[in-house]
């Protein structure tokens, strides 16, 4: 079986979601169509995060979670800069995103761009662990020059 990159997978999914979006716009209008795509993406990402946690060699932790960056970067899909790591957090900046560039090249509506990949990140982190919190105040899909990520692993409550 040929292994495809995460970028290839997201492009294929985006093409299907575009068809679903177009039909939902026709039947229910653009707001409900966008909400449908958002809900599908968030649920799918949460379940993917849960599956990724189940694959952790020991128990889910920030170190294992950060290995997802290798999947996200495969094939040069994102260019990461300013990576910083301490005991309970990691932050970085994505300065180029081929996911968004690919969606634009396919002619995806601008309103869909943040939903096709960006909307997956926070639910993926939540699915991975309820101890993991993600902050991302800016995205390239929303017109910013970079995506700013920060992941914080919350200590266990006593």
mmCIF file of C-alpha atoms in Angstrom:
data_model
loop_
_atom_site.group_PDB
_atom_site.id
_atom_site.type_symbol
_atom_site.label_atom_id
_atom_site.label_comp_id
_atom_site.label_asym_id
_atom_site.label_seq_id
_atom_site.Cartn_x
_atom_site.Cartn_y
_atom_site.Cartn_z
ATOM 1 C CA UNK A 1 0.000 0.000 0.000
ATOM 2 C CA UNK A 2 1.313 3.447 -0.925
ATOM 3 C CA UNK A 3 1.558 5.852 1.981
ATOM 4 C CA UNK A 4 0.309 9.341 1.211
ATOM 5 C CA UNK A 5 1.371 12.496 2.998
ATOM 6 C CA UNK A 6 -0.926 14.423 5.294
ATOM 7 C CA UNK A 7 -0.971 17.202 2.680
ATOM 8 C CA UNK A 8 -2.168 14.793 -0.026
ATOM 9 C CA UNK A 9 -4.833 13.451 2.346
ATOM 10 C CA UNK A 10 -6.085 16.942 3.224
ATOM 11 C CA UNK A 11 -6.222 17.979 -0.459
ATOM 12 C CA UNK A 12 -8.317 14.916 -1.304
ATOM 13 C CA UNK A 13 -10.588 15.564 1.682
ATOM 14 C CA UNK A 14 -10.902 19.231 0.689
ATOM 15 C CA UNK A 15 -12.132 18.258 -2.762
ATOM 16 C CA UNK A 16 -14.850 16.077 -1.238
ATOM 17 C CA UNK A 17 -15.750 18.681 1.376
ATOM 18 C CA UNK A 18 -16.065 21.281 -1.376
ATOM 19 C CA UNK A 19 -18.758 19.155 -3.020
ATOM 20 C CA UNK A 20 -20.543 18.733 0.308
ATOM 21 C CA UNK A 21 -20.236 22.468 0.964
ATOM 22 C CA UNK A 22 -21.616 23.404 -2.466
ATOM 23 C CA UNK A 23 -24.603 21.102 -2.031
ATOM 24 C CA UNK A 24 -25.236 22.319 1.524
ATOM 25 C CA UNK A 25 -25.143 25.934 0.272
ATOM 26 C CA UNK A 26 -27.729 25.023 -2.365
ATOM 27 C CA UNK A 27 -29.988 23.303 0.169
ATOM 28 C CA UNK A 28 -29.479 25.363 3.327
ATOM 29 C CA UNK A 29 -27.446 28.499 2.581
ATOM 30 C CA UNK A 30 -23.802 29.452 3.148
ATOM 31 C CA UNK A 31 -23.879 29.847 6.937
ATOM 32 C CA UNK A 32 -25.297 26.387 7.554
ATOM 33 C CA UNK A 33 -22.962 24.924 4.924
ATOM 34 C CA UNK A 34 -19.901 26.366 6.683
ATOM 35 C CA UNK A 35 -21.176 25.111 10.038
ATOM 36 C CA UNK A 36 -21.618 21.623 8.588
ATOM 37 C CA UNK A 37 -18.043 21.552 7.275
ATOM 38 C CA UNK A 38 -16.752 22.891 10.608
ATOM 39 C CA UNK A 39 -18.637 20.229 12.576
ATOM 40 C CA UNK A 40 -17.385 17.411 10.331
ATOM 41 C CA UNK A 41 -13.791 18.639 10.542
ATOM 42 C CA UNK A 42 -13.851 19.118 14.307
ATOM 43 C CA UNK A 43 -15.365 15.698 14.993
ATOM 44 C CA UNK A 44 -12.959 13.977 12.610
ATOM 45 C CA UNK A 45 -9.967 15.773 14.147
ATOM 46 C CA UNK A 46 -11.030 14.977 17.722
ATOM 47 C CA UNK A 47 -11.253 11.282 16.840
ATOM 48 C CA UNK A 48 -7.878 11.448 15.049
ATOM 49 C CA UNK A 49 -6.336 13.017 18.164
ATOM 50 C CA UNK A 50 -7.766 10.240 20.298
ATOM 51 C CA UNK A 51 -6.330 7.642 17.898
ATOM 52 C CA UNK A 52 -2.934 9.374 17.915
ATOM 53 C CA UNK A 53 -2.905 9.290 21.738
ATOM 54 C CA UNK A 54 -3.715 5.576 21.671
ATOM 55 C CA UNK A 55 -0.579 5.061 19.575
ATOM 56 C CA UNK A 56 1.675 6.678 22.192
ATOM 57 C CA UNK A 57 4.444 4.286 23.211
ATOM 58 C CA UNK A 58 3.729 4.797 26.904
ATOM 59 C CA UNK A 59 1.042 7.242 27.884
ATOM 60 C CA UNK A 60 0.086 10.444 26.077
ATOM 61 C CA UNK A 61 2.479 13.302 26.799
ATOM 62 C CA UNK A 62 3.666 16.520 25.187
ATOM 63 C CA UNK A 63 6.785 14.883 23.747
ATOM 64 C CA UNK A 64 4.737 12.264 21.921
ATOM 65 C CA UNK A 65 2.136 14.809 20.827
ATOM 66 C CA UNK A 66 4.825 16.971 19.214
ATOM 67 C CA UNK A 67 5.808 14.087 16.939
ATOM 68 C CA UNK A 68 2.689 15.010 14.964
ATOM 69 C CA UNK A 69 4.751 17.877 13.545
ATOM 70 C CA UNK A 70 6.611 15.315 11.429
ATOM 71 C CA UNK A 71 3.295 14.318 9.825
ATOM 72 C CA UNK A 72 2.228 17.921 9.320
ATOM 73 C CA UNK A 73 5.614 18.841 7.762
ATOM 74 C CA UNK A 74 5.962 15.797 5.479
ATOM 75 C CA UNK A 75 6.803 16.769 1.933
ATOM 76 C CA UNK A 76 7.533 20.355 2.967
ATOM 77 C CA UNK A 77 3.857 20.995 3.716
ATOM 78 C CA UNK A 78 4.626 23.546 6.418
ATOM 79 C CA UNK A 79 7.734 25.563 7.187
ATOM 80 C CA UNK A 80 8.213 25.878 10.945
ATOM 81 C CA UNK A 81 10.330 28.599 12.541
ATOM 82 C CA UNK A 82 11.097 29.821 16.047
ATOM 83 C CA UNK A 83 10.425 26.465 17.723
ATOM 84 C CA UNK A 84 10.669 26.793 21.505
ATOM 85 C CA UNK A 85 10.178 24.052 24.052
ATOM 86 C CA UNK A 86 10.185 23.941 27.836
ATOM 87 C CA UNK A 87 8.960 21.371 30.336
ATOM 88 C CA UNK A 88 5.237 21.973 29.819
ATOM 89 C CA UNK A 89 4.872 23.895 26.583
ATOM 90 C CA UNK A 90 5.986 24.280 23.003
ATOM 91 C CA UNK A 91 5.527 27.140 20.597
ATOM 92 C CA UNK A 92 6.404 27.774 16.971
ATOM 93 C CA UNK A 93 5.496 29.809 13.954
ATOM 94 C CA UNK A 94 4.386 28.382 10.613
ATOM 95 C CA UNK A 95 5.736 30.801 8.030
ATOM 96 C CA UNK A 96 4.591 28.901 4.933
ATOM 97 C CA UNK A 97 1.630 26.553 4.569
ATOM 98 C CA UNK A 98 1.236 24.422 1.454
ATOM 99 C CA UNK A 99 -2.110 23.240 2.792
ATOM 100 C CA UNK A 100 -3.594 26.715 2.329
ATOM 101 C CA UNK A 101 -1.671 27.288 -0.899
ATOM 102 C CA UNK A 102 -3.056 24.011 -2.290
ATOM 103 C CA UNK A 103 -6.622 24.907 -1.344
ATOM 104 C CA UNK A 104 -6.267 28.279 -3.032
ATOM 105 C CA UNK A 105 -4.813 26.632 -6.149
ATOM 106 C CA UNK A 106 -7.906 24.385 -6.247
ATOM 107 C CA UNK A 107 -10.131 27.471 -6.170
ATOM 108 C CA UNK A 108 -11.608 26.776 -2.753
ATOM 109 C CA UNK A 109 -13.807 29.592 -1.423
ATOM 110 C CA UNK A 110 -11.916 31.793 1.062
ATOM 111 C CA UNK A 111 -14.551 31.054 3.714
ATOM 112 C CA UNK A 112 -13.620 27.364 3.559
ATOM 113 C CA UNK A 113 -9.851 27.826 3.895
ATOM 114 C CA UNK A 114 -9.698 28.012 7.706
ATOM 115 C CA UNK A 115 -12.023 25.017 8.011
ATOM 116 C CA UNK A 116 -10.128 22.601 5.790
ATOM 117 C CA UNK A 117 -7.051 22.221 8.015
ATOM 118 C CA UNK A 118 -6.860 25.003 10.617
ATOM 119 C CA UNK A 119 -10.154 24.065 12.277
ATOM 120 C CA UNK A 120 -8.761 20.578 12.870
ATOM 121 C CA UNK A 121 -5.818 21.574 15.073
ATOM 122 C CA UNK A 122 -7.519 22.477 18.368
ATOM 123 C CA UNK A 123 -9.973 19.529 18.356
ATOM 124 C CA UNK A 124 -7.057 17.216 17.499
ATOM 125 C CA UNK A 125 -5.204 18.485 20.583
ATOM 126 C CA UNK A 126 -8.341 18.088 22.753
ATOM 127 C CA UNK A 127 -8.857 14.566 21.439
ATOM 128 C CA UNK A 128 -5.254 13.743 22.246
ATOM 129 C CA UNK A 129 -5.613 14.734 25.904
ATOM 130 C CA UNK A 130 -7.813 16.899 28.077
ATOM 131 C CA UNK A 131 -4.525 18.075 29.629
ATOM 132 C CA UNK A 132 -3.386 19.626 26.337
ATOM 133 C CA UNK A 133 -4.368 23.189 25.515
ATOM 134 C CA UNK A 134 -3.708 24.887 22.198
ATOM 135 C CA UNK A 135 -3.494 28.599 21.478
ATOM 136 C CA UNK A 136 -3.300 29.956 17.936
ATOM 137 C CA UNK A 137 -4.224 33.625 17.628
ATOM 138 C CA UNK A 138 -3.281 33.925 13.946
ATOM 139 C CA UNK A 139 -3.404 31.781 10.817
ATOM 140 C CA UNK A 140 -2.211 32.165 7.260
ATOM 141 C CA UNK A 141 -5.652 31.017 6.074
ATOM 142 C CA UNK A 142 -7.177 34.056 7.794
ATOM 143 C CA UNK A 143 -4.774 36.358 5.940
ATOM 144 C CA UNK A 144 -1.992 36.653 8.514
ATOM 145 C CA UNK A 145 1.679 36.288 7.541
ATOM 146 C CA UNK A 146 2.123 33.257 9.829
ATOM 147 C CA UNK A 147 0.333 30.793 12.054
ATOM 148 C CA UNK A 148 1.357 31.151 15.681
ATOM 149 C CA UNK A 149 1.031 27.948 17.697
ATOM 150 C CA UNK A 150 1.404 27.336 21.410
ATOM 151 C CA UNK A 151 0.678 24.018 23.101
ATOM 152 C CA UNK A 152 0.553 23.776 26.898
ATOM 153 C CA UNK A 153 0.470 20.509 28.839
ATOM 154 C CA UNK A 154 -1.490 21.158 32.005
ATOM 155 C CA UNK A 155 -0.306 19.412 35.193
ATOM 156 C CA UNK A 156 -2.452 16.640 36.623
ATOM 157 C CA UNK A 157 -4.945 17.767 39.192
ATOM 158 C CA UNK A 158 -4.543 16.287 42.648
#
